[in-house]
PDB file of C-alpha atoms and ligand atoms in Angstrom:
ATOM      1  CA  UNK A   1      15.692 -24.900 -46.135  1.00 87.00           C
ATOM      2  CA  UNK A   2      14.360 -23.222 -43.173  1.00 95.00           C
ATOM      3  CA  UNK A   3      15.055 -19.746 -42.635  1.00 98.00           C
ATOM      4  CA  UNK A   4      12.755 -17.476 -40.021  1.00 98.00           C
ATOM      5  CA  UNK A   5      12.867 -13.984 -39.864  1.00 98.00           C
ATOM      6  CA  UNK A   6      11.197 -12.909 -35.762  1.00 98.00           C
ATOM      7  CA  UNK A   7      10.074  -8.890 -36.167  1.00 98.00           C
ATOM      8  CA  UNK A   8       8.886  -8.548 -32.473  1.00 98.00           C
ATOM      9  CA  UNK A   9       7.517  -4.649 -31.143  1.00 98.00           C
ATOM     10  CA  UNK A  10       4.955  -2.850 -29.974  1.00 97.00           C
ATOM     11  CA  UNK A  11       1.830  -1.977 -31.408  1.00 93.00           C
ATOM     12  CA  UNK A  12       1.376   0.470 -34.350  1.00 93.00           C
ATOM     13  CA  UNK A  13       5.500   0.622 -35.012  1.00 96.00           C
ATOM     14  CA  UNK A  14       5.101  -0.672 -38.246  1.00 94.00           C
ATOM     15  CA  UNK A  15       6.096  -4.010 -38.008  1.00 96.00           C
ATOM     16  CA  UNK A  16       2.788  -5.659 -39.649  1.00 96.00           C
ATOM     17  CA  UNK A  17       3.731  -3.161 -42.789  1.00 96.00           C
ATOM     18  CA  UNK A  18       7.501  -4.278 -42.506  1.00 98.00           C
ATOM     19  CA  UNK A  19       6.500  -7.952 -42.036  1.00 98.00           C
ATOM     20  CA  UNK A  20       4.055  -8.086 -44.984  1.00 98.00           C
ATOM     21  CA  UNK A  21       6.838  -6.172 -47.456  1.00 98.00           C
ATOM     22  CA  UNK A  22       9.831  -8.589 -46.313  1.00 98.00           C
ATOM     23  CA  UNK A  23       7.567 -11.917 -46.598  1.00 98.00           C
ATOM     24  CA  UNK A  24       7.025 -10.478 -50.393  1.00 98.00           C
ATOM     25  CA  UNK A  25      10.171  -9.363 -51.013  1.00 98.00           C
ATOM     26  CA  UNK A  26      12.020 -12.774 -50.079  1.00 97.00           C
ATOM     27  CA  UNK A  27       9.103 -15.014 -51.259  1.00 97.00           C
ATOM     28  CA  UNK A  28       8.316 -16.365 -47.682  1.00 98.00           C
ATOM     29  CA  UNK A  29       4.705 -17.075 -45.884  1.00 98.00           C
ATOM     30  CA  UNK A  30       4.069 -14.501 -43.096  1.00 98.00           C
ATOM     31  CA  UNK A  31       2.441 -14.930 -40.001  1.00 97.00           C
ATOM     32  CA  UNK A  32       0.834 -12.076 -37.606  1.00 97.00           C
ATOM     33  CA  UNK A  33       0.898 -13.740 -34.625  1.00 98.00           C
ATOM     34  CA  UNK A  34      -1.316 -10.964 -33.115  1.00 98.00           C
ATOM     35  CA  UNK A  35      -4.195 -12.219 -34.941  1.00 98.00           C
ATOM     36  CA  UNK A  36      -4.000 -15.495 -32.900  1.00 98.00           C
ATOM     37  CA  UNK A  37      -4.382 -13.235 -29.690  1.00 98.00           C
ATOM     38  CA  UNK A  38      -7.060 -10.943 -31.029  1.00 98.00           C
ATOM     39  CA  UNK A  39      -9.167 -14.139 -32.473  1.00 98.00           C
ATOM     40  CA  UNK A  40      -9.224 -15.824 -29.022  1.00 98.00           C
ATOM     41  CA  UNK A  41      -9.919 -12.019 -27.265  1.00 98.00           C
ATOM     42  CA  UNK A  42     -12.915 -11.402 -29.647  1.00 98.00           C
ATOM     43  CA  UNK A  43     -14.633 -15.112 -28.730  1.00 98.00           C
ATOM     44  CA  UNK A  44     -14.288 -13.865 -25.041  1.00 98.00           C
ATOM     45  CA  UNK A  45     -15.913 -10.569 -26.300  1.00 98.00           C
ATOM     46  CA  UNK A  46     -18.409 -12.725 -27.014  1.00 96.00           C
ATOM     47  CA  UNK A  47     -18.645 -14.459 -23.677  1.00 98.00           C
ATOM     48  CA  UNK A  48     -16.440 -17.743 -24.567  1.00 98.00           C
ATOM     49  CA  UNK A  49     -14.056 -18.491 -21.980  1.00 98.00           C
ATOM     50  CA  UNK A  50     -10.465 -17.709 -22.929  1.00 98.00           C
ATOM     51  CA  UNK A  51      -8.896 -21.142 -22.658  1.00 98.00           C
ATOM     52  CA  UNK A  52     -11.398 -23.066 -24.738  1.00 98.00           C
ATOM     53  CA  UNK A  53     -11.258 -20.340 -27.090  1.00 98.00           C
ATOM     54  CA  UNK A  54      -7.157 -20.818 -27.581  1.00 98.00           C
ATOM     55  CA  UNK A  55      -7.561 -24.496 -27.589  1.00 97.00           C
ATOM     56  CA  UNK A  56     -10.596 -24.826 -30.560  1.00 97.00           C
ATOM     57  CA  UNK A  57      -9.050 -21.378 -32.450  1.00 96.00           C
ATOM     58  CA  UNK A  58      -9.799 -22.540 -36.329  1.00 94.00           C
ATOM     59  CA  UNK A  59      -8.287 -21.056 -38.966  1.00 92.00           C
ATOM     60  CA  UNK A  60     -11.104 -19.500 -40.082  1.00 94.00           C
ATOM     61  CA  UNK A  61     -11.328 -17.904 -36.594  1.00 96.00           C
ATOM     62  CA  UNK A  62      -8.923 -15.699 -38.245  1.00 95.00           C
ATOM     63  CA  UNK A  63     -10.866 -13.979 -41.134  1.00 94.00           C
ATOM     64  CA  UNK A  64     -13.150 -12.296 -38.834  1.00 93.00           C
ATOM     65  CA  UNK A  65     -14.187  -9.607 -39.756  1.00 91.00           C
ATOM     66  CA  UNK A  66     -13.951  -6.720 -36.292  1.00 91.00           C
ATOM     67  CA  UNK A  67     -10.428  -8.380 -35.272  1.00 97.00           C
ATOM     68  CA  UNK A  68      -8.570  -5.064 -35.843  1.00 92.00           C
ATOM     69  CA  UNK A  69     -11.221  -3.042 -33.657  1.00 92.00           C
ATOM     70  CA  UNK A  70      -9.572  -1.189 -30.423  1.00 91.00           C
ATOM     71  CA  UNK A  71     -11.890  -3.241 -27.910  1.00 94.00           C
ATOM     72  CA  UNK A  72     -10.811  -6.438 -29.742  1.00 97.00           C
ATOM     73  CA  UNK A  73      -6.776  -5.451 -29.354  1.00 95.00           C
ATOM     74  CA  UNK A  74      -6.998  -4.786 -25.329  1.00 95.00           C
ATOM     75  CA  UNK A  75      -8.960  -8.120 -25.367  1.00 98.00           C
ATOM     76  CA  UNK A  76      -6.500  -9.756 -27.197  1.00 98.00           C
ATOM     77  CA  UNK A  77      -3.887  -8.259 -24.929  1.00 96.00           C
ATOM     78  CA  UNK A  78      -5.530  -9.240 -21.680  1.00 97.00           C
ATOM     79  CA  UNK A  79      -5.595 -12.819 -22.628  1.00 98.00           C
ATOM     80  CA  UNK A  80      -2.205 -12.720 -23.712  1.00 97.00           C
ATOM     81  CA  UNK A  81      -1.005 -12.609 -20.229  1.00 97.00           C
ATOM     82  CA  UNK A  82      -2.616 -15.895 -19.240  1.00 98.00           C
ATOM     83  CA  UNK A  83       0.234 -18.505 -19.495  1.00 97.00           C
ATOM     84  CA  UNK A  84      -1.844 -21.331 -20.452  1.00 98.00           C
ATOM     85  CA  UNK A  85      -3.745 -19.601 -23.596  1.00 98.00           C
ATOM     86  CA  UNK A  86      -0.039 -18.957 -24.531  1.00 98.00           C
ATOM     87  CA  UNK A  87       0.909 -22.243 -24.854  1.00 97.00           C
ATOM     88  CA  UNK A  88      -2.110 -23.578 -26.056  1.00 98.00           C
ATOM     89  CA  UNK A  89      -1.178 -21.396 -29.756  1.00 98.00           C
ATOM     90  CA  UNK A  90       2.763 -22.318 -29.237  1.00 97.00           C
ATOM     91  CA  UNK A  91       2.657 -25.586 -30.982  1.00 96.00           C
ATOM     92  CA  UNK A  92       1.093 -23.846 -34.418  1.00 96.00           C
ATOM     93  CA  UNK A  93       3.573 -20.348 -34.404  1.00 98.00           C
ATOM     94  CA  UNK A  94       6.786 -23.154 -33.583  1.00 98.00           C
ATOM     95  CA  UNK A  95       5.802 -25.228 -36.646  1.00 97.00           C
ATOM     96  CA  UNK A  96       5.142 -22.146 -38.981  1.00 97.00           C
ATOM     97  CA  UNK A  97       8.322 -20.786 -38.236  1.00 98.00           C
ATOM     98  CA  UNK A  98      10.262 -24.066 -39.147  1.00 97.00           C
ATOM     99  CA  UNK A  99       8.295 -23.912 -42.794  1.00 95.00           C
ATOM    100  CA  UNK A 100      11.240 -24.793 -44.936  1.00 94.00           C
ATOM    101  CA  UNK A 101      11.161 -22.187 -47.709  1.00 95.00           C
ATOM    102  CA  UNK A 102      11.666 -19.259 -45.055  1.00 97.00           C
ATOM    103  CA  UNK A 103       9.338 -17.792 -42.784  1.00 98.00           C
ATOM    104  CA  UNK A 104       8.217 -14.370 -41.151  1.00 98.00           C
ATOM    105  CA  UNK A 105       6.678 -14.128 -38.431  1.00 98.00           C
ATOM    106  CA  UNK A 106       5.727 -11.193 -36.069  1.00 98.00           C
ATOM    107  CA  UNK A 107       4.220 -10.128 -32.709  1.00 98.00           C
ATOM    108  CA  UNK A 108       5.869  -9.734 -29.054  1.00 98.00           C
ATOM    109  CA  UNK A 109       7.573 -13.091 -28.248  1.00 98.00           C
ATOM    110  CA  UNK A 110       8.930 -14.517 -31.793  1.00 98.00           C
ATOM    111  CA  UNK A 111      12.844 -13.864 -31.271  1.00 98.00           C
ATOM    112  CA  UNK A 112      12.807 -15.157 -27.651  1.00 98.00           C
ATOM    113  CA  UNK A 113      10.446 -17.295 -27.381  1.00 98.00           C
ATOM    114  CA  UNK A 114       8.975 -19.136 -30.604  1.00 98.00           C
ATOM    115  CA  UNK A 115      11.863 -18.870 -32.425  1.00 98.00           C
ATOM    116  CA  UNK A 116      15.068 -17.794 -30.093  1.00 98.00           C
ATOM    117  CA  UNK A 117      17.007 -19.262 -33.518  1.00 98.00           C
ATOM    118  CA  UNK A 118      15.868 -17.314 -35.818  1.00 98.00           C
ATOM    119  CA  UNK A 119      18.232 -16.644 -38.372  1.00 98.00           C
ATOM    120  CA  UNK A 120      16.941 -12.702 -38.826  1.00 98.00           C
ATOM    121  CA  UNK A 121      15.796 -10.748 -35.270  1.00 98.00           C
ATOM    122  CA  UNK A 122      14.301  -7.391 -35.515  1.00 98.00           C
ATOM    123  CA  UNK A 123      12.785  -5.237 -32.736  1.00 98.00           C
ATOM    124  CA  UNK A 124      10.627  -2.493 -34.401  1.00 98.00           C
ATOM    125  CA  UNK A 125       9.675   0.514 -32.096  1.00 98.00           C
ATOM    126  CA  UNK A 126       8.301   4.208 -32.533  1.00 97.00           C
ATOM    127  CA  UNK A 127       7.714   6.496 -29.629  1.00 97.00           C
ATOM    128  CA  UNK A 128       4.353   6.055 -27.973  1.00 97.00           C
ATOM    129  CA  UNK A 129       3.105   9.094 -29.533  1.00 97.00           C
ATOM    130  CA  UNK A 130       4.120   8.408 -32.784  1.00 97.00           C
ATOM    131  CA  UNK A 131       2.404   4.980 -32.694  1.00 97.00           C
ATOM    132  CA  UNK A 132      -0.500   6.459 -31.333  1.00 97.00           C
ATOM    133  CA  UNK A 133      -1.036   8.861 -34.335  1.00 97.00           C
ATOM    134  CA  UNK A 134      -0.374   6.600 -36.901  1.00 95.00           C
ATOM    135  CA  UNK A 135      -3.206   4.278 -35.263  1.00 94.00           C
ATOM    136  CA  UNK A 136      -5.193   7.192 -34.890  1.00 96.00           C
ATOM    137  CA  UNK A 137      -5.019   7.775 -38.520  1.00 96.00           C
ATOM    138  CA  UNK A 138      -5.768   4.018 -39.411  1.00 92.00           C
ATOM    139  CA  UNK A 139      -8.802   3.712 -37.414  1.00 92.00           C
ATOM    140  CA  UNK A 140     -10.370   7.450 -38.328  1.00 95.00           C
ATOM    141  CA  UNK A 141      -9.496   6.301 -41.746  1.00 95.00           C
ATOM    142  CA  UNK A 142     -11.057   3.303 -41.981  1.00 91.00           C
ATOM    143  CA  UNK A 143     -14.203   5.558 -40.470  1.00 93.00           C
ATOM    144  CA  UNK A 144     -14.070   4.279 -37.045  1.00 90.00           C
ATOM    145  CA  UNK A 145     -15.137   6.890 -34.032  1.00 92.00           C
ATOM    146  CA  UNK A 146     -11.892   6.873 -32.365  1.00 93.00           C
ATOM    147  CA  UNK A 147      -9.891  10.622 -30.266  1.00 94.00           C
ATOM    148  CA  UNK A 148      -6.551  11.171 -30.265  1.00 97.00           C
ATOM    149  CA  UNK A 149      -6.665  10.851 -26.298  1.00 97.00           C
ATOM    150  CA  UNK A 150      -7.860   7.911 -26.207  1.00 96.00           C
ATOM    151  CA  UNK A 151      -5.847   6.216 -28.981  1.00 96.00           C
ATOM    152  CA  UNK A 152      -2.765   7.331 -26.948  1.00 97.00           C
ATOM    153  CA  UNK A 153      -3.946   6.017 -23.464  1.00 97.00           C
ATOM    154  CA  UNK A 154      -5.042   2.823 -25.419  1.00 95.00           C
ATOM    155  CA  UNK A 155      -1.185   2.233 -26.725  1.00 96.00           C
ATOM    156  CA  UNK A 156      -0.019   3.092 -23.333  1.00 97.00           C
ATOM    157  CA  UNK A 157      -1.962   0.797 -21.316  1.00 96.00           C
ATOM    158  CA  UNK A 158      -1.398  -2.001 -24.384  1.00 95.00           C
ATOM    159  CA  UNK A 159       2.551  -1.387 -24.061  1.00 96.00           C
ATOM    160  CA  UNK A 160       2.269  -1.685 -20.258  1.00 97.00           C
ATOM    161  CA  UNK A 161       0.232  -5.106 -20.011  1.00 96.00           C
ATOM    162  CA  UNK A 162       2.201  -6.555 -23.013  1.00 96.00           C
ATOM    163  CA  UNK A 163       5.740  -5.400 -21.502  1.00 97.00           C
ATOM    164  CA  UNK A 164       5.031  -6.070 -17.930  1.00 97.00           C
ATOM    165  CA  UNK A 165       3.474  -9.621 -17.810  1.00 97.00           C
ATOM    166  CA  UNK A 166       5.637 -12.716 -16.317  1.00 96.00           C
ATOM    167  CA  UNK A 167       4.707 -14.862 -19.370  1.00 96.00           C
ATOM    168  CA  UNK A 168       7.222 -14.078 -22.772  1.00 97.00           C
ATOM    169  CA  UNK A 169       6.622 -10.653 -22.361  1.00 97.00           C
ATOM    170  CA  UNK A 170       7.602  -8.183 -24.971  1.00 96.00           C
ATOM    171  CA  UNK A 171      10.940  -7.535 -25.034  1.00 97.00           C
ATOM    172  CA  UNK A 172      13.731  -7.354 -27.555  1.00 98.00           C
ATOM    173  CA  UNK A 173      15.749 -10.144 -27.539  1.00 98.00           C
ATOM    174  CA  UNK A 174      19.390 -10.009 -26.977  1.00 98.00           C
ATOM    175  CA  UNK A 175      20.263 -10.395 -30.461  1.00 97.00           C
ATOM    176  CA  UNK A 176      17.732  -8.688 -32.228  1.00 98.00           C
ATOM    177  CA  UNK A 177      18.813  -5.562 -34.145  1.00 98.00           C
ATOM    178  CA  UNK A 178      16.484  -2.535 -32.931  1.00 98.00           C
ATOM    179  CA  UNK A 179      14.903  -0.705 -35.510  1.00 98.00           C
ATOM    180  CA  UNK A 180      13.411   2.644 -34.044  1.00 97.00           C
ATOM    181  CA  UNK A 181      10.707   3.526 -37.061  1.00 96.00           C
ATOM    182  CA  UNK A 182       9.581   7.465 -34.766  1.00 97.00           C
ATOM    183  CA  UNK A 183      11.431   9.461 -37.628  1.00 96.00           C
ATOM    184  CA  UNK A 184      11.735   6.834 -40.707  1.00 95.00           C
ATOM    185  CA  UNK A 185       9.423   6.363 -43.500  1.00 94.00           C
ATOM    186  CA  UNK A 186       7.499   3.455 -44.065  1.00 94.00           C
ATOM    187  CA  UNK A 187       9.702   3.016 -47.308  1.00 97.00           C
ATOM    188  CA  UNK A 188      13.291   3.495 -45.379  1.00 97.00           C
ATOM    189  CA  UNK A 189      12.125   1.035 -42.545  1.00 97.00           C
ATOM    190  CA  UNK A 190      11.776  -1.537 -45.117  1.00 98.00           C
ATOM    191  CA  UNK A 191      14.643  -0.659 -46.922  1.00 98.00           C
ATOM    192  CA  UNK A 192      16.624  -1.471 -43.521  1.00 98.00           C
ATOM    193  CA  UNK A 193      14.874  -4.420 -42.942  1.00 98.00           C
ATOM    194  CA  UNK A 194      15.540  -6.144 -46.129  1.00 98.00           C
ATOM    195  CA  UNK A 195      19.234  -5.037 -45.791  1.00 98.00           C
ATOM    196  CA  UNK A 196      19.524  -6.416 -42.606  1.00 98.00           C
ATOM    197  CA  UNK A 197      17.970 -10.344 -43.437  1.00 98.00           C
ATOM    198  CA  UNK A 198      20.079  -9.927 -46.801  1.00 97.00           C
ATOM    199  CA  UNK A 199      22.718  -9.707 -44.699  1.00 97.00           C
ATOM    200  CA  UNK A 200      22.339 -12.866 -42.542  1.00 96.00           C
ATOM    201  CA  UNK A 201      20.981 -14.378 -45.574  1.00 93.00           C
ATOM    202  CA  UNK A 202      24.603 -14.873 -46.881  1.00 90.00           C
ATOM    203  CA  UNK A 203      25.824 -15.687 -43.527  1.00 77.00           C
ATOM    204  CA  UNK A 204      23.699 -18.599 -43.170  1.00 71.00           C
ATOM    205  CA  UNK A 205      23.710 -19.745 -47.440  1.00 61.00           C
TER     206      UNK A 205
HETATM  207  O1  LIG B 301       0.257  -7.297 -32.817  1.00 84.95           O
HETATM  208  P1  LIG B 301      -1.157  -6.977 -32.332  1.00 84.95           P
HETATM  209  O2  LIG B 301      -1.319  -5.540 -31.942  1.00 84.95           O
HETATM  210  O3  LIG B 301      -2.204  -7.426 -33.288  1.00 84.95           O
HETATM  211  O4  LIG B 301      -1.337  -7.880 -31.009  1.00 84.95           O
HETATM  212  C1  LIG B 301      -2.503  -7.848 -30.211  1.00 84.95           C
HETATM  213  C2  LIG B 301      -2.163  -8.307 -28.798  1.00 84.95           C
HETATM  214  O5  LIG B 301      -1.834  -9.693 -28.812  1.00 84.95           O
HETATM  215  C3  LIG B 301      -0.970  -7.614 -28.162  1.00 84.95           C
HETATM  216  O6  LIG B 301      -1.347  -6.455 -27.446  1.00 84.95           O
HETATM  217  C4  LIG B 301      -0.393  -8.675 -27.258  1.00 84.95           C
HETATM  218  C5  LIG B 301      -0.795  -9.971 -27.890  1.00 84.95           C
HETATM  219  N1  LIG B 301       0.305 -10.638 -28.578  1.00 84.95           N
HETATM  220  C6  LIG B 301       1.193 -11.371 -27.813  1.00 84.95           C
HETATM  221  O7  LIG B 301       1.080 -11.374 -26.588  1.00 84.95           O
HETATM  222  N2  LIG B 301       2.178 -12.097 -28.404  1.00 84.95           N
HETATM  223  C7  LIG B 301       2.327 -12.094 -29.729  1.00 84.95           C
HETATM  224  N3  LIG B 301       3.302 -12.823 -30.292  1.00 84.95           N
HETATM  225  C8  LIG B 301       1.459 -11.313 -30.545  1.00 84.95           C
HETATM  226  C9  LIG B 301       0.456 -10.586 -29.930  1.00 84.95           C
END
């Protein structure tokens, strides 16, 4: 039986953490649909054209290894506003989230546009300065040369692009249930997460 859980947000709010902990918990296959984006903007990184990079992405496309570098996220969100590299990766997300045996899926468009019936809708936000630290903290951690500045302006100008393009911008759908992670734990945001899709769980059994 299909079931699809959509966790849209903006970067850094935890919902790759969330994602990963309810695909475990509930024993479905999880897709970051960010990594399709960041795949195609490292090929252009590495002069491909954007277009023919969305159109021949291979799955091993996304096991490289400097996807989750700074330059490759603003790459990946520049040529996320070009309508047609959209729906060149629309077909693959559409058909994972129909996976009977339940999927999760997150990134920016999932409850409105790849899956407006998804069964479980969450919007998972943090203030841009929260976001900012905790990416801050990922990147220094994982010994990258990265300032706080920077990090924050980075988020910003991410949020913009991402909220403000004409193309299934990022945006919470109208019934996804907001979960604002600025002053929650990693541990409580999950907790609330795996309450919530309980919930519709035994609406829809
Ligand atoms: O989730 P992420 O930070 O890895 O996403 C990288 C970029 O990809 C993000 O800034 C915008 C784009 N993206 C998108 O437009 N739609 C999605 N469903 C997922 C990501």
């Amino acid at each position: 039986m299909k079931f699809t859980v959509a966790i849209d947000g903006p970067a850094a709010a935890g919902k790759g953490t969330i994602s990963k902990a309810v695909a475990k918990h509930f024993g479905f296959v999880h897709l970051d649909t960010g990594l399709l984006y960041r795949a195609v903007g490292a090929k252009t990184l590495a002069g491909a054209e954007p277009l023919g990079a969305a159109h021949h992405l291979v799955p091993e496309d996304l096991l490289a290894e400097n996807l989750r570098t700074p330059e490759v996220a603003q790459a990946a969100s520049r040529v996320a506003v070009i309508a047609e590299v959209r729906s060149a990766l629309v077909a693959f997300q559409k058909s994972f989230a129909e996976r009977s045996g339940g999927a999760v899926l997150d990134g920016r468009d999932i409850g409105t546009v790849i899956a407006p019936d998804a069964e479980a809708k969450l919007f998972v936000t943090a203030s841009a300065e929260v976001r900012a630290e905790r990416r801050y903290l990922e990147l220094s951690g994982k010994g990258m040369d990265v300032d706080r500045d920077t990090v924050l302006a980075d988020v910003i100008a991410r949020d913009a692009r991402d909220r403000d393009r004409d193309t299934a911008p990022m945006v919470a759908a109208d019934d996804a249930v907001v979960l604002d992670t600025s002053e929650m734990s990693i541990e409580t945001a999950i907790a609330a997460a795996i309450a919530y899709i309980d919930e519709k769980r035994g609406k829809t059994a």
